[in-house]
Coordinates of C-alpha atoms and ligand atoms in Angstrom, one line a residue:
X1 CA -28.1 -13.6 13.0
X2 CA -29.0 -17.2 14.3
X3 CA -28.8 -20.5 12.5
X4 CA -25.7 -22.2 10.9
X5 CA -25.3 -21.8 7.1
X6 CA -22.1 -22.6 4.5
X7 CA -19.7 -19.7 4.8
X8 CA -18.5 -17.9 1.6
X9 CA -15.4 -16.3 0.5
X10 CA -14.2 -14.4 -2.2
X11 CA -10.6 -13.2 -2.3
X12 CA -9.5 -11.0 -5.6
X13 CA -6.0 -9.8 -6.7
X14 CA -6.2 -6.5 -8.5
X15 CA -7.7 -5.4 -11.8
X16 CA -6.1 -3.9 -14.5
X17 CA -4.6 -5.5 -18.0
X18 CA -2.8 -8.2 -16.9
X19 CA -0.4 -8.9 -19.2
X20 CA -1.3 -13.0 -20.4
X21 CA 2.3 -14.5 -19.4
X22 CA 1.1 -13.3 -15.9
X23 CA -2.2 -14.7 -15.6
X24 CA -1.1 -18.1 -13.8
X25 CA 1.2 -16.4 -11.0
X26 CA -2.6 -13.9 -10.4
X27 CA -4.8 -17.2 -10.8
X28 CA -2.2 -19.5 -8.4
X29 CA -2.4 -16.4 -5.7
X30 CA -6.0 -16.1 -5.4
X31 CA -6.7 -19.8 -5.6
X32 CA -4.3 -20.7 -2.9
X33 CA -5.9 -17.7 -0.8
X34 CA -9.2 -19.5 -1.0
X35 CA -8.0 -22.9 -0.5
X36 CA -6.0 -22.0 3.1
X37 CA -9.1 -20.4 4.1
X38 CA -11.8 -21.7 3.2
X39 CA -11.9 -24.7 5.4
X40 CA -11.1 -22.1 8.4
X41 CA -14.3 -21.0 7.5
X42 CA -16.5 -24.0 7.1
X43 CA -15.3 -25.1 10.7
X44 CA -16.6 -21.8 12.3
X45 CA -13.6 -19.4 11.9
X46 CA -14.8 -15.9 11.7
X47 CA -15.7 -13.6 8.6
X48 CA -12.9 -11.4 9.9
X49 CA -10.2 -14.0 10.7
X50 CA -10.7 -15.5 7.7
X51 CA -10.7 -12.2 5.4
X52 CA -7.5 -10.9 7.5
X53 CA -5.9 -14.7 7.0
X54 CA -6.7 -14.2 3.3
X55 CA -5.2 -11.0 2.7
X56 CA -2.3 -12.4 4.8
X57 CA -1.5 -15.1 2.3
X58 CA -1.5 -12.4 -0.7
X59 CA 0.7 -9.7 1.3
X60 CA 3.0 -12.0 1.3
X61 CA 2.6 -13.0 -2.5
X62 CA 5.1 -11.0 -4.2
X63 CA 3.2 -11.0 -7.8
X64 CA 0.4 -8.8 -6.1
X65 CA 0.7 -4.8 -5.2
X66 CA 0.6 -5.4 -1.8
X67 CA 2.7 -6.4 1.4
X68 CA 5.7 -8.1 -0.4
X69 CA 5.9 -7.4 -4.7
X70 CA 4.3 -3.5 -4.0
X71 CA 5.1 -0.4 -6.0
X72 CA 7.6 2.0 -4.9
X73 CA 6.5 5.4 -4.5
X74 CA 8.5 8.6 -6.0
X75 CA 11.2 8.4 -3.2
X76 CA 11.8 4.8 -3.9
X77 CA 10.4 3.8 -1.2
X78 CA 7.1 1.5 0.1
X79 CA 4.4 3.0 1.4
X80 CA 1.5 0.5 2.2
X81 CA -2.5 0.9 2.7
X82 CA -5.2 -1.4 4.3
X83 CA -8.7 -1.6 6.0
X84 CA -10.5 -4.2 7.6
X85 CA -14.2 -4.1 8.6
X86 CA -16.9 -5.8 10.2
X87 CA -20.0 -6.1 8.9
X88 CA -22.0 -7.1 12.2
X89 CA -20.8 -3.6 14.2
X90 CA -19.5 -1.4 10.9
X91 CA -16.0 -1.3 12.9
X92 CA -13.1 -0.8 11.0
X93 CA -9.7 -0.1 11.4
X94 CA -7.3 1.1 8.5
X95 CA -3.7 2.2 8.3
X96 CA -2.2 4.1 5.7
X97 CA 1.8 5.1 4.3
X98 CA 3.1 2.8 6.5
X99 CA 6.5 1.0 5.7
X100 CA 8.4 -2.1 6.2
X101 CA 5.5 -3.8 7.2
X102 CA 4.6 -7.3 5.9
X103 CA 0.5 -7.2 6.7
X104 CA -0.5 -4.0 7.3
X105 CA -4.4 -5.7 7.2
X106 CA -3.0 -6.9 10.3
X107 CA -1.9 -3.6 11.6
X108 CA -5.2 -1.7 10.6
X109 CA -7.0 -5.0 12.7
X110 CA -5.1 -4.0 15.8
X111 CA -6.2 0.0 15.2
X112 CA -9.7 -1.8 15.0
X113 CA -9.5 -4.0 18.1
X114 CA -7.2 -2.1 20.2
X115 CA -7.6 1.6 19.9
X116 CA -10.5 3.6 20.3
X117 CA -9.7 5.2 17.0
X118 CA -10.5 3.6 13.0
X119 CA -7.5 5.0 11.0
X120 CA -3.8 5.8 11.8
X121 CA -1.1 6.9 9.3
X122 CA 2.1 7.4 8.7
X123 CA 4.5 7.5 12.0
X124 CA 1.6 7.3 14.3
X125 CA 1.0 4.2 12.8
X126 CA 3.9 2.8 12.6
X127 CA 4.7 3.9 16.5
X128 CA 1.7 2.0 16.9
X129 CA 2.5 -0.9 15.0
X130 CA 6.0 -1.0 17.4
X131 CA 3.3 -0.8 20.3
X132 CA 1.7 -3.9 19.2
X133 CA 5.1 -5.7 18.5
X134 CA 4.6 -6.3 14.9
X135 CA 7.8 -7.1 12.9
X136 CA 9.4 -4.0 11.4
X137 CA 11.2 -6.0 8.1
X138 CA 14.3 -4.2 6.5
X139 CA 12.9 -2.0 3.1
X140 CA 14.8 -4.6 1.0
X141 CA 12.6 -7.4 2.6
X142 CA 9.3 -6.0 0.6
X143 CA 11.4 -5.0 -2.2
X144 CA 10.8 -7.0 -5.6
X145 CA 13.5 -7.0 -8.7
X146 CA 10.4 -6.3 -10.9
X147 CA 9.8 -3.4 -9.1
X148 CA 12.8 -2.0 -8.8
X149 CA 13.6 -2.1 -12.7
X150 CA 10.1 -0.9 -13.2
X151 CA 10.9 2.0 -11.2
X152 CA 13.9 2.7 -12.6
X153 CA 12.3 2.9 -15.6
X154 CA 9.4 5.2 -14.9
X155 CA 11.6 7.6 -12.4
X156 CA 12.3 10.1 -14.5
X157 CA 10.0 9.3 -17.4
X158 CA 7.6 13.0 -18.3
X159 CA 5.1 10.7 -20.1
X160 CA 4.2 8.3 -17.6
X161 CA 0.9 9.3 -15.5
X162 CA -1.6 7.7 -12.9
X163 CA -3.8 6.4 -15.5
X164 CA -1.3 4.8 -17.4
X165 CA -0.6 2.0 -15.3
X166 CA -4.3 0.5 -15.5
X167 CA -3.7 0.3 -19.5
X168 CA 0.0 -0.8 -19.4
X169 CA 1.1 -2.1 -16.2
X170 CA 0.3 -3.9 -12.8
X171 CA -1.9 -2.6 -10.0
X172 CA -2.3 -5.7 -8.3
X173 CA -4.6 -4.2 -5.2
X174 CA -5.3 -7.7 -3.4
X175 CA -8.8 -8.0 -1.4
X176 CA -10.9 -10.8 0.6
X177 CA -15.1 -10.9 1.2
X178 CA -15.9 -13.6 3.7
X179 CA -19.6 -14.4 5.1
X180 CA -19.1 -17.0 8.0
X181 CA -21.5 -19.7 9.2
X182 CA -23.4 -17.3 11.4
X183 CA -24.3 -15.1 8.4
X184 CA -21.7 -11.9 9.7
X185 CA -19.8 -10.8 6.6
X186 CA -16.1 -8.9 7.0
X187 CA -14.1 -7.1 4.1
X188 CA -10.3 -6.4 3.6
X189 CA -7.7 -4.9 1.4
X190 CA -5.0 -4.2 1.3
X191 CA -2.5 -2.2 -1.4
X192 CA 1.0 -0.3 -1.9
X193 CA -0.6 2.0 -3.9
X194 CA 0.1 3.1 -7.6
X195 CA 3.9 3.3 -9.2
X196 CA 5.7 6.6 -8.7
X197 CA 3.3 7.9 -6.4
X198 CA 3.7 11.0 -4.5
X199 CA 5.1 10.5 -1.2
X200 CA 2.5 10.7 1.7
X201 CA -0.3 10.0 -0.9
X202 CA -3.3 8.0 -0.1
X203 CA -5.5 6.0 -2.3
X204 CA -8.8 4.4 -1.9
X205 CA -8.2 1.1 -0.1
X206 CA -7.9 2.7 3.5
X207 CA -11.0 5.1 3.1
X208 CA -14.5 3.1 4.3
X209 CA -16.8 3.0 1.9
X210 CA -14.1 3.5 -0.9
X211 CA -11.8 0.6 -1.0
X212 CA -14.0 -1.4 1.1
X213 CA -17.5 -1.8 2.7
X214 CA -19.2 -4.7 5.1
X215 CA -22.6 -4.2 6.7
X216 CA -24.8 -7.2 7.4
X217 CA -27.9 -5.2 6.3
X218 CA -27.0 -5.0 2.7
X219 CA -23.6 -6.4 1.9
X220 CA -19.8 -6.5 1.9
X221 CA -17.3 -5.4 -1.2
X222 CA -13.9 -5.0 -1.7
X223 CA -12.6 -2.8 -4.9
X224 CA -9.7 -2.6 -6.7
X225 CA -8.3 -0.1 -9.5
X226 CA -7.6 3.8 -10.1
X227 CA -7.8 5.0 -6.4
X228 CA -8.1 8.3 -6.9
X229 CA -11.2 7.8 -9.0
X230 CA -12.8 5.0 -6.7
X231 CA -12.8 7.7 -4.0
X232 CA -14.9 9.9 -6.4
X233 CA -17.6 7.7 -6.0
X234 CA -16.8 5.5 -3.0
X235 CA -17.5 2.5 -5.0
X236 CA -17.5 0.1 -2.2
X237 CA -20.3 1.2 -0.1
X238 CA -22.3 2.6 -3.7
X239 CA -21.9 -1.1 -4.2
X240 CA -23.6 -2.3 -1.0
X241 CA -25.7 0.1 -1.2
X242 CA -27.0 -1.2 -4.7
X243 CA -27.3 -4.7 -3.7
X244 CA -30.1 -4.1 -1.8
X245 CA -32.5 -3.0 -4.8
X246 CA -30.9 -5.9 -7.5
X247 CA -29.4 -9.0 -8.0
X248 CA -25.8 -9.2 -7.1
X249 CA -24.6 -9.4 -10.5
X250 CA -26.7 -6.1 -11.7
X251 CA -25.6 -4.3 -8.5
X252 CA -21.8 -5.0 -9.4
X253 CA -22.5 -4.1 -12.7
X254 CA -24.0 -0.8 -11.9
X255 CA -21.4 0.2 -9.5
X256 CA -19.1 0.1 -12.0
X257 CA -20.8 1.9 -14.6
X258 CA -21.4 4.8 -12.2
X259 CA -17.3 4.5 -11.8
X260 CA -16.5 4.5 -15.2
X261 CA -19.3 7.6 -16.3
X262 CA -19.4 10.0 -13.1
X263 CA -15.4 9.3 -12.8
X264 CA -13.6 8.2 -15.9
X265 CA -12.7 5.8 -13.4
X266 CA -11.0 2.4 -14.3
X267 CA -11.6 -0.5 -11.6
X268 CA -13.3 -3.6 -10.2
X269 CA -15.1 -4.9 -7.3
X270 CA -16.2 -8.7 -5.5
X271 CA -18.2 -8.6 -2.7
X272 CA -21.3 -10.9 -1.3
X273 CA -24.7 -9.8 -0.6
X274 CA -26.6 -9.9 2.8
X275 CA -27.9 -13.5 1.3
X276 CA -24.4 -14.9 0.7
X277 CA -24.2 -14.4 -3.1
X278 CA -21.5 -13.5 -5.1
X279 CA -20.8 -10.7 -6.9
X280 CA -18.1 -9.3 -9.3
X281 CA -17.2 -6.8 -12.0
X282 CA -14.6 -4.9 -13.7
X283 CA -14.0 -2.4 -16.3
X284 CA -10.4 -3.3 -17.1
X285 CA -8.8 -6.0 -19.1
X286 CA -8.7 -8.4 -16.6
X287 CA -9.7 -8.7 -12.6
X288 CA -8.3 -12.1 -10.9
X289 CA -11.0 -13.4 -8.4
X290 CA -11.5 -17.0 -6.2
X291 CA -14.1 -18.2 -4.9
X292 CA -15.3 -21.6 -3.7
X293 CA -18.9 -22.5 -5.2
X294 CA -21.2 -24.6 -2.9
X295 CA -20.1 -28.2 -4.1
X296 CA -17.0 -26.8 -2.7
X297 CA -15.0 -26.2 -5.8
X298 CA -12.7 -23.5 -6.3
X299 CA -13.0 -21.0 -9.2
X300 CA -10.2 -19.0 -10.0
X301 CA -10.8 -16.3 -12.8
X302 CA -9.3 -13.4 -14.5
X303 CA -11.9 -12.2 -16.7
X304 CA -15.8 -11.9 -16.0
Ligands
LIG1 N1 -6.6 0.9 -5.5 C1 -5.4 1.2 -4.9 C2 -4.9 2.5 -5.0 O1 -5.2 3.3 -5.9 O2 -4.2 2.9 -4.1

């Protein structure tokens, strides 16, 4: 790519029915994602800086499933996914169950940079993420009093299911599109999974072309939802593929539909197309998404 053109960015922080007393804390985190970044970006900072930078910032947001404020799993404990890619070379590097671990979009950045490998799990990774000397924080450090009352409350409840939480409670998935000034787009996301989840279990965020997709030649999403149902139809790269026979609008829209009828899946995507246009849509409630228009004015939304 040659020439200089305005960079764009689109950060999200999960989809699902956000209850209304917590649509401020969701619209706050995504805005202030977009507003750290997105000068970054306008000076010449890279689509995957800025993307890892902006993931950073909602890791560490504890109203968002993700970094700091995620889910615990069955055992009570964290268990965090990510994936970061690069839309110029399709490298990517993702992580998966790894624990005590502020930004594992960080972590799966170093498997990208500094490995000859694109995904590590588990104790491999986090061996790995000793390697690289990235903080290991105590369990309690990621550990949110919402959480922990909400897993007390679902531990031991027969009724409660995977679905259930996209109708009735948070799955806060965060994820950031950026296309910098030289036209190369990047994707990340990042997630600690769904509540009560099976120990060792793996969702969509970490898998390319599920939980996220970035190739110059078409595009660059980042999705968010019912994992297990978004790896069905790897709704990321079906999303990129799409935009390059409609408009970014229609191509969101259809990605979801094929979700929702080939899947029974709930879920939502943002991305940008090879041209630098936005694109979003959900099938739930609510999806909060940022994104800074030309005139350089930040939209924050939680509904399409
Ligand atoms: N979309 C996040 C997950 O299901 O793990």
């Amino acid at each position: 790519m040659s020439g200089i053109s305005q960079p764009r960015l689109i950060v999200h922080g999960g989809a699902w029915n956000i209850p209304d007393e917590l649509d401020t804390d969701h619209l706050n985190g995504v805005r202030r994602a977009v507003e750290q970044v997105y000068p970054a970006l306008e000076k010449g900072m890279p689509a995957l800086d800025a993307v890892e930078k902006a993931v950073n910032i909602l890791e560490e947001d504890p109203t968002f499933d993700a970094g700091r404020g995620a889910f615990l799993n069955e055992r009570g404990e964290i268990e965090l996914d990510a994936m970061v890619m690069d839309g110029a070379t399709l490298n990517f590097g993702a992580v998966a169950a790894v624990q005590n671990i502020l930004h594992p979009v960080s972590l799966a950045r170093r498997v990208m940079e500094k490995t000859e490998h694109h995904f590590l799990v588990g104790s491999g990774a986090q061996l790995f993420a000793r390697r690289m000397n990235i903080p290991e924080l105590g369990p309690e450090e990621l550990l949110t009093e919402r959480e922990l009352s909400f897993y007390r409350k679902i531990k031991n409840d027969p009724t409660f299911y995977t679905r259930k939480p996209f109708e009735a409670h948070p799955m806060d998935t965060v994820g950031a599109v950026a296309m910098d000034i030289h036209g190369n787009l990047a994707v990340a996301t990042s997630t600690g999974g769904t509540p009560r989840k099976l120990s060792g279990r793996v969702g969509d965020t970490p898998v390319v072309g599920a939980g996220a997709y970035a190739d110059n030649h078409s595009g660059a999403v980042s999705a968010t939802g019912w994992g297990e149902s978004i790896l069905r139809v790897l709704l990321s790269k079906t999303a990129c593929d799409l935009f390059l026979a409609h408009s970014p609008g229609e191509a969101a829209r259809k990605a979801i539909q094929i979700l929702q009828q080939k899947a029974r899946g709930l879920g939502g995507i943002i991305g940008i197309n090879r041209s630098g246009e936005y694109a979003f849509a959900h099938n739930t409630r609510k999806m909060a998404f940022a994104y800074p228009r030309l005139s350089g004015q930040i939209i924050a939304q939680i509904k399409v």
